[in-house]
């Protein structure tokens, strides 16, 4: 902008005089913080419109509802492990000794007006929050939205998912009843299984020997202050990167790597997002008002002795418990625990507790590093703003499905006792089969998913070359019966052919002309990643198919084919 233009703009701003008191206040603030320019710039941002993008919005709106309901609960919850005698409206527990935390949770449920509803909407919103984040991350993975330049935003998303798990677990443990106490006991056991430092970590968290007197206040600080603060900070970073990099979009006519086709934030997208927030809020309120969750008065105050069957964590913590239930303590007559000799008498290494943590650690480490792993395997260093259809990246889709299968098996084994009681099965048989399935299941899922993706690609190729079956059978003069086909429209055609299908690339020598072992490994992985491929229909193949339609003699089909052939020839 020139100096003359700047002076004119400043003069125009100075000449504007709001007529209302609210307008004068808004103008006063705007002149000092420049809000108009920020709103104007952000309001021009274009966001594509697709139903799969709503999962991220559901996660954000659920988090807002969590904060609102959590603030309400904070006014009445007492995060103390001091022993009190309960005197409330829940008669079966009157006169019973319990922690102040559990007593205040009962008071919220029975004595505070609307307290039970707010407890339940908080719990349901937490479940939906983690679910929406998980599905959103799966959408990003299977469509390749994590690729350059969005690798760091993927890492932010992974960190948000882990913080969501931490927020859920810390909140789940606060009421200090039997169910949450059993979960904390598992955490205590995992900590104490760590060699040398485990006992000290447990004493630090619990403020002494389990259950101690400090764990609930410490979890409370984590739950209402530290973890929400980190989530808010990362949400801001995540949205900033979305605006900075521009939003990804699915392939379609007019959509390129250099543009975004959709609606501006203001007023269209903002209005839709605002309405969608109230839809999510209303659905959560309906669920919270009609479906009971975490009826903590059924469990009683925490006592290490009444460990009961059927004690299950929230679904997203299930895999962490399932992997512990699957691990054997003995192999034949050989115990898996052993003792490390130390000057103070030896330190027991609880291998049945430590070994199951390895696949969980590998799972999360692989999740964080996957953008760089795939970029290294493929050798693709380009920017990507157009999403992949999962079928067009069969190896990635198959690997993701195998990982989800692995996770779901662990999740199911976190409830193996309920599976045994509800379906009248042997708990030992379920455990034995799960140990086999945890190795075989992901392999089967990988093979089936990859075959399905390739089959869908072949179906797409056949649709482009021959069209959709129209259901009309015709008999030719010489007696041959044929079925008429309908050509896909331009939008569908673009979706079916506008994708890349890279061929395997061999090893590349370095600057010294030598092929290193690392490069040979990359080349082998690259061949595994791309060896099974179905090439998209080329322009030449498509024109030949149109010419075949022209000579086939179909009146309407031939006309459509000739029109599309003319269009294709014109673009050439």
Coordinates of C-alpha atoms in Angstrom, one line a residue:
X1 CA 0.0 0.0 0.0
X2 CA 1.4 3.4 -0.9
X3 CA 1.7 6.3 1.6
X4 CA -1.2 8.1 0.0
X5 CA -3.4 5.0 0.4
X6 CA -2.3 4.7 4.0
X7 CA -3.1 8.3 4.7
X8 CA -6.5 7.9 3.1
X9 CA -7.3 4.8 5.1
X10 CA -6.4 6.5 8.3
X11 CA -8.5 9.6 7.4
X12 CA -11.4 7.3 6.6
X13 CA -11.1 5.6 10.0
X14 CA -10.8 8.9 11.8
X15 CA -13.9 10.2 10.1
X16 CA -16.1 7.2 11.1
X17 CA -18.2 8.0 14.2
X18 CA -20.4 5.2 15.6
X19 CA -23.8 6.3 16.6
X20 CA -24.5 3.8 19.5
X21 CA -22.8 3.4 22.8
X22 CA -21.9 -0.2 21.9
X23 CA -20.5 0.9 18.6
X24 CA -18.3 3.5 20.2
X25 CA -16.9 0.9 22.6
X26 CA -16.3 -1.6 19.8
X27 CA -14.6 1.1 17.7
X28 CA -12.5 2.2 20.7
X29 CA -11.2 -1.3 21.2
X30 CA -10.8 -2.0 17.5
X31 CA -8.6 1.1 17.0
X32 CA -6.2 -0.2 19.7
X33 CA -6.1 -3.9 18.9
X34 CA -6.8 -4.0 15.2
X35 CA -9.5 -6.6 15.5
X36 CA -11.2 -5.6 12.2
X37 CA -8.1 -6.6 10.2
X38 CA -7.8 -9.9 12.0
X39 CA -11.4 -10.8 11.5
X40 CA -11.3 -9.7 7.9
X41 CA -8.2 -11.8 7.2
X42 CA -9.5 -14.9 9.0
X43 CA -13.0 -14.4 7.6
X44 CA -11.7 -14.8 4.1
X45 CA -10.1 -18.2 4.7
X46 CA -11.7 -20.9 2.6
X47 CA -12.6 -24.2 4.1
X48 CA -13.7 -27.2 2.0
X49 CA -17.0 -28.8 2.9
X50 CA -17.0 -32.5 3.5
X51 CA -18.6 -34.6 6.2
X52 CA -15.4 -36.3 7.3
X53 CA -14.0 -32.9 8.4
X54 CA -16.7 -32.7 11.1
X55 CA -14.9 -35.2 13.4
X56 CA -12.3 -32.6 14.3
X57 CA -15.1 -30.1 15.0
X58 CA -16.9 -32.7 17.2
X59 CA -13.7 -33.1 19.2
X60 CA -13.4 -29.3 19.7
X61 CA -17.0 -28.8 20.7
X62 CA -16.9 -31.7 23.1
X63 CA -13.8 -30.2 24.7
X64 CA -15.7 -26.9 25.1
X65 CA -18.6 -28.7 26.8
X66 CA -16.1 -30.5 29.0
X67 CA -14.7 -27.2 30.2
X68 CA -18.2 -25.7 30.8
X69 CA -19.4 -28.8 32.8
X70 CA -16.1 -29.1 34.5
X71 CA -16.2 -25.6 35.9
X72 CA -19.7 -26.4 37.3
X73 CA -18.4 -29.6 39.0
X74 CA -15.3 -27.7 40.4
X75 CA -17.5 -25.6 42.7
X76 CA -18.6 -28.7 44.7
X77 CA -15.9 -31.3 44.3
X78 CA -13.5 -31.7 47.3
X79 CA -10.3 -33.3 46.1
X80 CA -9.2 -34.5 49.6
X81 CA -8.5 -38.0 50.8
X82 CA -9.3 -37.0 54.4
X83 CA -11.6 -39.5 56.1
X84 CA -15.2 -38.2 56.7
X85 CA -18.5 -39.7 57.8
X86 CA -21.1 -39.5 55.0
X87 CA -24.3 -37.7 55.9
X88 CA -26.3 -37.2 52.7
X89 CA -29.4 -38.1 50.8
X90 CA -28.1 -41.5 49.7
X91 CA -29.4 -43.5 52.7
X92 CA -27.5 -46.8 52.1
X93 CA -24.2 -45.1 52.9
X94 CA -25.2 -42.8 55.7
X95 CA -22.7 -43.1 58.6
X96 CA -20.1 -44.9 56.4
X97 CA -16.5 -43.6 56.5
X98 CA -15.1 -42.5 53.2
X99 CA -12.8 -40.0 51.7
X100 CA -14.0 -36.4 51.3
X101 CA -13.6 -36.8 47.5
X102 CA -16.0 -39.7 47.3
X103 CA -18.5 -37.9 49.7
X104 CA -18.5 -34.8 47.6
X105 CA -19.0 -36.9 44.4
X106 CA -22.1 -38.4 46.1
X107 CA -23.3 -34.9 47.2
X108 CA -23.0 -33.7 43.6
X109 CA -25.0 -36.7 42.4
X110 CA -27.8 -36.5 45.0
X111 CA -27.8 -33.1 46.8
X112 CA -26.7 -30.5 44.2
X113 CA -29.5 -29.5 41.8
X114 CA -28.5 -30.6 38.3
X115 CA -25.4 -32.2 39.7
X116 CA -25.9 -35.7 38.4
X117 CA -26.8 -34.3 35.0
X118 CA -23.6 -32.3 34.9
X119 CA -21.5 -35.3 36.1
X120 CA -23.0 -37.4 33.3
X121 CA -22.6 -34.8 30.5
X122 CA -19.0 -34.3 31.6
X123 CA -18.4 -38.1 31.4
X124 CA -20.2 -38.6 28.1
X125 CA -18.4 -35.5 26.6
X126 CA -15.1 -37.0 27.6
X127 CA -15.9 -40.3 25.8
X128 CA -17.0 -38.4 22.7
X129 CA -14.0 -36.1 22.9
X130 CA -11.5 -39.0 22.7
X131 CA -13.7 -40.9 20.2
X132 CA -13.9 -37.9 17.9
X133 CA -10.1 -37.3 18.1
X134 CA -9.4 -40.9 17.4
X135 CA -11.7 -41.0 14.3
X136 CA -10.3 -37.6 13.2
X137 CA -6.7 -39.0 13.4
X138 CA -7.7 -42.1 11.5
X139 CA -9.2 -39.9 8.7
X140 CA -6.0 -37.9 8.5
X141 CA -3.9 -41.0 8.4
X142 CA -5.9 -42.9 5.8
X143 CA -6.2 -39.9 3.4
X144 CA -2.5 -38.9 3.7
X145 CA -3.3 -35.5 5.3
X146 CA -0.2 -35.9 7.5
X147 CA 2.3 -35.5 4.6
X148 CA 4.5 -32.4 3.9
X149 CA 4.0 -29.7 5.0
X150 CA 1.7 -31.0 7.8
X151 CA 4.1 -33.4 9.6
X152 CA 4.3 -31.2 12.7
X153 CA 0.6 -30.7 12.9
X154 CA 0.2 -34.5 12.9
X155 CA 2.6 -34.6 15.9
X156 CA 0.4 -31.9 17.6
X157 CA -2.6 -34.1 16.9
X158 CA -0.9 -37.2 18.4
X159 CA 0.1 -35.2 21.5
X160 CA -3.5 -34.0 21.8
X161 CA -4.7 -37.6 21.7
X162 CA -2.4 -38.6 24.4
X163 CA -3.3 -35.6 26.5
X164 CA -7.0 -36.6 26.0
X165 CA -6.2 -40.1 27.3
X166 CA -4.5 -38.5 30.3
X167 CA -7.3 -36.1 31.0
X168 CA -9.8 -38.9 30.9
X169 CA -7.9 -41.2 33.2
X170 CA -7.2 -38.5 35.8
X171 CA -10.8 -37.4 35.8
X172 CA -12.0 -41.1 36.0
X173 CA -9.8 -41.6 39.1
X174 CA -11.0 -38.6 41.1
X175 CA -14.1 -40.0 42.8
X176 CA -12.0 -42.4 44.8
X177 CA -14.5 -45.3 44.7
X178 CA -13.7 -49.0 44.3
X179 CA -13.7 -48.8 40.5
X180 CA -11.3 -45.9 40.1
X181 CA -9.2 -47.2 43.0
X182 CA -8.6 -50.5 41.1
X183 CA -7.4 -48.5 38.1
X184 CA -5.0 -46.5 40.3
X185 CA -3.8 -49.8 41.8
X186 CA -2.8 -51.0 38.3
X187 CA -0.9 -47.8 37.7
X188 CA 0.9 -48.3 41.0
X189 CA 1.8 -51.9 40.0
X190 CA 3.2 -50.7 36.6
X191 CA 5.3 -48.1 38.4
X192 CA 6.7 -50.5 40.9
X193 CA 7.6 -53.0 38.1
X194 CA 10.2 -50.5 36.9
X195 CA 13.6 -51.6 38.1
X196 CA 15.3 -49.5 40.7
X197 CA 13.3 -46.3 40.3
X198 CA 9.8 -47.8 40.3
X199 CA 9.2 -47.7 44.1
X200 CA 10.4 -44.1 44.3
X201 CA 8.1 -43.0 41.5
X202 CA 5.1 -44.7 43.2
X203 CA 6.0 -43.0 46.5
X204 CA 6.3 -39.7 44.8
X205 CA 2.9 -39.9 43.0
X206 CA 0.9 -41.4 45.9
X207 CA 2.6 -39.5 48.7
X208 CA 3.7 -42.8 50.5
X209 CA 2.7 -46.4 50.3
X210 CA -0.4 -47.0 48.1
X211 CA -3.0 -45.6 48.3
X212 CA -1.3 -42.8 50.2
X213 CA -2.9 -39.5 51.0
X214 CA -1.9 -37.2 48.1
X215 CA -2.8 -38.9 44.9
X216 CA -6.3 -37.4 44.5
X217 CA -5.2 -33.8 45.1
X218 CA -2.4 -34.3 42.6
X219 CA -4.6 -35.9 40.0
X220 CA -7.0 -33.0 40.5
X221 CA -4.4 -30.4 39.7
X222 CA -3.4 -32.4 36.6
X223 CA -7.1 -32.8 35.5
X224 CA -8.4 -29.2 35.9
X225 CA -5.2 -27.2 35.3
X226 CA -2.2 -28.7 33.7
X227 CA -3.7 -31.1 31.1
X228 CA -6.5 -28.7 30.0
X229 CA -4.0 -25.9 29.7
X230 CA -1.7 -28.0 27.5
X231 CA -4.7 -29.1 25.4
X232 CA -5.8 -25.5 24.9
X233 CA -2.3 -24.5 23.9
X234 CA -2.0 -27.3 21.4
X235 CA -5.5 -26.6 20.0
X236 CA -4.4 -23.1 19.3
X237 CA -1.2 -24.3 17.6
X238 CA -3.2 -26.9 15.6
X239 CA -5.7 -24.3 14.3
X240 CA -3.0 -21.8 13.5
X241 CA -1.2 -24.5 11.4
X242 CA -4.5 -25.4 9.6
X243 CA -4.9 -21.7 8.7
X244 CA -1.2 -21.3 7.8
X245 CA -0.9 -24.4 5.6
X246 CA -4.5 -24.1 4.2
X247 CA -7.0 -26.9 4.5
X248 CA -6.6 -30.2 2.7
X249 CA -9.3 -31.2 0.2
X250 CA -10.5 -34.3 -1.6
X251 CA -9.8 -34.6 -5.3
X252 CA -12.4 -33.1 -7.7
X253 CA -12.8 -30.9 -10.7
X254 CA -11.1 -27.5 -10.2
X255 CA -9.3 -28.6 -7.1
X256 CA -5.5 -28.4 -7.3
X257 CA -2.5 -28.3 -5.1
X258 CA -2.5 -24.5 -5.3
X259 CA -6.1 -23.7 -4.4
X260 CA -8.9 -24.5 -1.9
X261 CA -12.5 -24.9 -3.1
X262 CA -15.1 -24.4 -0.4
X263 CA -16.8 -21.7 1.7
X264 CA -15.3 -18.7 3.6
X265 CA -15.3 -18.7 7.3
X266 CA -17.6 -15.7 7.5
X267 CA -20.5 -15.9 7.3
X268 CA -21.2 -19.3 5.8
X269 CA -18.7 -21.6 7.7
X270 CA -19.1 -19.7 11.0
X271 CA -22.9 -20.1 10.9
X272 CA -22.7 -23.8 10.1
X273 CA -20.1 -24.3 12.8
X274 CA -22.1 -22.5 15.4
X275 CA -25.2 -24.5 14.6
X276 CA -23.2 -27.7 14.6
X277 CA -21.9 -26.9 18.1
X278 CA -25.5 -26.7 19.5
X279 CA -26.3 -30.0 17.7
X280 CA -23.4 -31.7 19.5
X281 CA -24.4 -30.0 22.8
X282 CA -28.0 -31.1 22.4
X283 CA -27.1 -34.7 21.6
X284 CA -24.7 -34.9 24.6
X285 CA -27.4 -33.4 26.8
X286 CA -29.9 -35.9 25.6
X287 CA -27.6 -38.9 26.2
X288 CA -26.6 -37.5 29.7
X289 CA -30.2 -37.1 30.7
X290 CA -31.3 -40.5 29.6
X291 CA -28.4 -43.0 29.8
X292 CA -26.7 -43.6 33.2
X293 CA -22.9 -43.7 33.3
X294 CA -20.5 -44.3 36.2
X295 CA -23.0 -44.9 38.9
X296 CA -20.4 -44.6 41.6
X297 CA -22.8 -45.1 44.5
X298 CA -23.0 -48.8 43.5
X299 CA -19.3 -49.4 44.2
X300 CA -18.7 -47.8 47.6
X301 CA -15.5 -46.1 48.9
X302 CA -12.2 -47.5 47.8
X303 CA -10.9 -50.4 49.8
X304 CA -8.1 -52.6 48.4
X305 CA -9.8 -55.8 49.6
X306 CA -13.1 -55.9 47.6
X307 CA -11.6 -56.2 44.1
X308 CA -14.5 -57.2 42.0
X309 CA -14.9 -58.9 38.6
X310 CA -16.3 -56.7 35.8
X311 CA -14.3 -53.6 36.8
X312 CA -13.7 -51.9 33.4
X313 CA -12.0 -48.6 32.6
X314 CA -13.4 -46.2 29.9
X315 CA -13.0 -47.7 26.4
X316 CA -9.9 -45.7 25.5
X317 CA -7.9 -47.1 28.4
X318 CA -9.0 -50.7 27.7
X319 CA -5.9 -51.6 25.6
X320 CA -3.6 -50.7 28.4
X321 CA -5.4 -53.2 30.7
X322 CA -5.9 -55.8 28.0
X323 CA -2.2 -56.1 27.2
X324 CA -1.6 -56.8 30.9
X325 CA -4.3 -59.5 31.0
X326 CA -2.9 -61.3 28.0
X327 CA 0.7 -61.5 29.2
X328 CA 1.5 -64.9 31.0
X329 CA 3.4 -64.9 34.2
X330 CA 4.9 -68.3 33.4
X331 CA 6.0 -70.2 30.3
X332 CA 5.7 -73.8 31.2
X333 CA 7.6 -74.2 34.5
X334 CA 9.7 -71.1 33.8
X335 CA 8.8 -67.9 35.7
X336 CA 9.1 -64.7 33.8
X337 CA 10.2 -62.7 36.8
X338 CA 13.8 -62.6 37.7
X339 CA 16.0 -60.8 40.3
X340 CA 18.9 -58.4 39.5
X341 CA 21.6 -58.8 42.1
X342 CA 22.2 -55.5 44.0
X343 CA 24.3 -54.5 47.0
X344 CA 21.0 -54.1 49.0
X345 CA 19.8 -57.6 48.3
X346 CA 18.5 -57.7 44.8
X347 CA 15.8 -56.0 42.7
X348 CA 12.9 -57.9 41.2
X349 CA 12.2 -57.3 37.5
X350 CA 8.5 -57.9 36.8
X351 CA 8.8 -58.9 33.2
X352 CA 5.1 -59.8 32.9
X353 CA 4.3 -56.2 33.6
X354 CA 7.1 -54.5 31.7
X355 CA 7.1 -56.6 28.4
X356 CA 3.4 -55.6 27.6
X357 CA 4.4 -52.0 27.7
X358 CA 6.8 -52.4 24.8
X359 CA 4.1 -52.9 22.1
X360 CA 2.2 -49.9 23.5
X361 CA 5.3 -47.8 23.4
X362 CA 6.1 -48.9 19.8
X363 CA 2.5 -48.2 18.8
X364 CA 2.7 -44.6 20.0
X365 CA 6.2 -44.0 18.8
X366 CA 5.3 -45.2 15.3
X367 CA 2.3 -43.0 15.3
X368 CA 4.4 -39.9 16.0
X369 CA 7.1 -40.8 13.5
X370 CA 4.9 -42.2 10.6
X371 CA 5.0 -39.0 8.4
X372 CA 8.8 -39.2 8.2
X373 CA 8.8 -43.0 7.9
X374 CA 6.5 -42.9 4.9
X375 CA 8.4 -40.0 3.3
X376 CA 11.6 -41.9 3.7
X377 CA 10.2 -45.1 2.2
X378 CA 8.5 -43.3 -0.7
X379 CA 11.2 -40.7 -1.3
X380 CA 8.4 -38.2 -1.8
X381 CA 9.4 -34.7 -0.6
X382 CA 6.7 -32.7 -2.3
X383 CA 4.0 -30.6 -0.7
X384 CA 0.5 -32.3 -0.7
X385 CA -2.8 -30.5 -0.3
X386 CA -5.0 -33.0 -2.2
X387 CA -6.0 -36.0 -0.2
X388 CA -5.7 -39.6 -1.2
X389 CA -8.7 -42.0 -1.4
X390 CA -7.7 -44.8 1.0
X391 CA -8.1 -47.4 -1.8
X392 CA -5.5 -45.6 -3.9
X393 CA -2.8 -46.0 -1.2
X394 CA -3.3 -49.7 -0.5
X395 CA -0.1 -50.3 1.5
X396 CA -0.8 -47.4 3.9
X397 CA -4.4 -48.3 4.3
X398 CA -3.6 -52.0 5.0
X399 CA -0.9 -51.0 7.5
X400 CA -3.3 -48.7 9.3
X401 CA -6.1 -51.3 9.4
X402 CA -3.6 -53.9 10.8
X403 CA -2.6 -51.4 13.5
X404 CA -6.3 -50.7 14.4
X405 CA -6.9 -54.5 14.5
X406 CA -4.0 -54.8 17.0
X407 CA -5.4 -52.0 19.1
X408 CA -9.0 -53.5 19.0
X409 CA -7.8 -56.9 20.1
X410 CA -6.1 -55.4 23.1
X411 CA -9.2 -53.3 23.8
X412 CA -11.4 -56.4 23.7
X413 CA -9.1 -58.3 26.1
X414 CA -9.4 -55.4 28.6
X415 CA -13.0 -56.9 29.1
X416 CA -12.2 -60.6 28.7
X417 CA -13.9 -61.4 32.0
X418 CA -17.2 -59.8 30.8
X419 CA -16.9 -61.6 27.5
X420 CA -16.5 -64.9 29.4
X421 CA -19.5 -64.3 31.7
X422 CA -21.8 -62.9 29.0
X423 CA -21.1 -65.5 26.4
X424 CA -20.5 -68.4 28.8
X425 CA -17.0 -69.0 27.6
X426 CA -13.8 -70.1 29.4
X427 CA -11.7 -67.2 30.5
X428 CA -8.6 -69.2 30.0
X429 CA -9.6 -70.2 26.4
X430 CA -10.3 -66.5 25.6
X431 CA -6.9 -65.6 26.9
X432 CA -5.1 -68.4 25.0
X433 CA -6.8 -67.5 21.7
X434 CA -6.1 -63.8 22.2
X435 CA -2.4 -64.5 22.5
X436 CA -2.6 -66.2 19.0
X437 CA -4.9 -63.6 17.5
X438 CA -2.7 -60.6 18.6
X439 CA 0.0 -61.9 16.2
X440 CA -2.2 -63.4 13.5
X441 CA -5.0 -60.9 13.4
X442 CA -3.0 -57.8 12.2
X443 CA -1.4 -60.0 9.4
X444 CA -4.8 -61.2 8.2
X445 CA -6.2 -57.7 8.4
X446 CA -3.3 -56.3 6.3
X447 CA -3.6 -58.9 3.6
X448 CA -7.4 -58.6 3.3
X449 CA -7.4 -54.8 3.3
X450 CA -4.7 -54.6 0.6
X451 CA -6.5 -57.1 -1.6
X452 CA -9.8 -55.2 -1.1
X453 CA -8.1 -51.8 -2.0
X454 CA -6.6 -53.3 -5.2
X455 CA -10.0 -54.8 -6.1
X456 CA -11.7 -51.5 -5.6
X457 CA -9.1 -49.8 -7.8
X458 CA -9.8 -52.4 -10.6
X459 CA -13.5 -51.7 -10.2
X460 CA -12.8 -48.0 -10.6
X461 CA -10.7 -48.7 -13.7
X462 CA -13.5 -50.8 -15.2
X463 CA -16.1 -48.1 -14.4
X464 CA -14.0 -45.5 -16.2
X465 CA -13.4 -47.7 -19.3
X466 CA -16.9 -49.3 -19.5
X467 CA -19.2 -47.2 -17.4
X468 CA -21.9 -48.2 -14.9
X469 CA -24.3 -51.1 -15.7
X470 CA -27.6 -49.4 -16.7
X471 CA -29.7 -52.5 -16.3
X472 CA -30.9 -52.4 -19.9
X473 CA -30.4 -55.6 -22.0
X474 CA -30.3 -55.2 -25.8
X475 CA -30.3 -57.8 -28.5
X476 CA -28.3 -57.0 -31.6
X477 CA -29.4 -57.9 -35.2
X478 CA -27.1 -60.9 -35.2
X479 CA -28.6 -62.2 -31.9
X480 CA -26.0 -61.1 -29.4
X481 CA -27.3 -59.8 -26.0
X482 CA -25.4 -56.9 -24.5
X483 CA -26.0 -54.6 -21.5
X484 CA -26.0 -50.9 -22.0
X485 CA -23.6 -48.9 -19.8
X486 CA -23.9 -45.4 -18.5
X487 CA -20.8 -43.2 -18.5
X488 CA -19.7 -41.5 -15.2
X489 CA -20.2 -37.8 -15.0
X490 CA -17.3 -35.4 -15.1
X491 CA -17.1 -35.1 -11.3
X492 CA -17.0 -38.9 -10.7
X493 CA -14.6 -39.4 -13.6
X494 CA -12.2 -36.9 -12.2
X495 CA -12.3 -38.7 -8.8
X496 CA -11.7 -42.1 -10.4
X497 CA -8.7 -41.1 -12.6
X498 CA -7.0 -38.1 -10.8
X499 CA -4.6 -40.0 -8.5
X500 CA -0.9 -41.1 -8.6
X501 CA 0.2 -44.7 -8.6
X502 CA 4.0 -44.6 -8.1
X503 CA 6.1 -47.5 -9.4
X504 CA 8.7 -49.1 -7.1
X505 CA 12.0 -47.2 -7.2
X506 CA 15.3 -49.0 -6.8
X507 CA 18.2 -48.0 -4.5
X508 CA 19.8 -44.6 -5.2
X509 CA 23.6 -44.3 -4.7
X510 CA 24.9 -41.6 -2.5
X511 CA 27.3 -38.8 -3.5
X512 CA 30.2 -41.2 -3.5
X513 CA 28.4 -43.6 -5.8
X514 CA 27.9 -46.2 -3.1
X515 CA 24.6 -47.8 -2.2
X516 CA 24.4 -48.0 1.6
X517 CA 22.7 -50.7 3.6
X518 CA 20.2 -48.1 4.7
X519 CA 19.4 -47.3 1.1
X520 CA 19.0 -51.0 0.3
X521 CA 16.5 -51.3 3.2
X522 CA 14.6 -48.3 1.9
X523 CA 14.4 -49.7 -1.6
X524 CA 13.1 -53.0 -0.2
X525 CA 10.4 -51.2 1.8
X526 CA 9.6 -49.1 -1.2
X527 CA 9.1 -52.2 -3.4
X528 CA 6.9 -53.7 -0.7
X529 CA 4.9 -50.4 -0.5
X530 CA 4.3 -50.0 -4.3
X531 CA 4.8 -53.4 -5.9
X532 CA 1.0 -54.1 -6.0
X533 CA -0.5 -51.3 -8.0
X534 CA -3.3 -50.6 -10.4
X535 CA -2.4 -47.7 -12.7
X536 CA -5.1 -45.0 -13.3
X537 CA -6.7 -44.9 -16.7
X538 CA -4.7 -42.9 -19.1
X539 CA -6.1 -40.4 -21.6
X540 CA -5.4 -42.6 -24.5
X541 CA -7.2 -45.6 -22.9
X542 CA -10.2 -43.4 -22.1
X543 CA -10.4 -42.1 -25.7
X544 CA -10.2 -45.6 -27.0
X545 CA -13.1 -46.6 -24.8
X546 CA -15.2 -43.7 -26.0
X547 CA -14.4 -44.6 -29.6
X548 CA -15.5 -48.2 -28.9
X549 CA -18.8 -46.7 -27.6
X550 CA -19.2 -44.7 -30.7
X551 CA -18.8 -47.8 -32.9
X552 CA -21.0 -49.9 -30.6
X553 CA -24.2 -48.3 -32.1
X554 CA -26.0 -47.2 -28.9
X555 CA -28.0 -44.2 -29.7
X556 CA -27.8 -42.3 -26.4
X557 CA -24.6 -43.9 -25.2
X558 CA -23.0 -43.1 -28.5
X559 CA -24.1 -39.5 -28.3
X560 CA -22.7 -39.1 -24.8
X561 CA -19.4 -40.8 -25.8
X562 CA -19.0 -38.5 -28.8
X563 CA -19.6 -35.4 -26.7
X564 CA -17.0 -36.5 -24.1
X565 CA -14.6 -37.4 -26.9
X566 CA -14.9 -33.9 -28.3
X567 CA -14.4 -32.4 -24.8
X568 CA -11.3 -34.6 -24.3
X569 CA -9.9 -33.7 -27.7
X570 CA -10.5 -30.0 -27.0
X571 CA -8.6 -30.1 -23.7
X572 CA -5.7 -31.9 -25.5

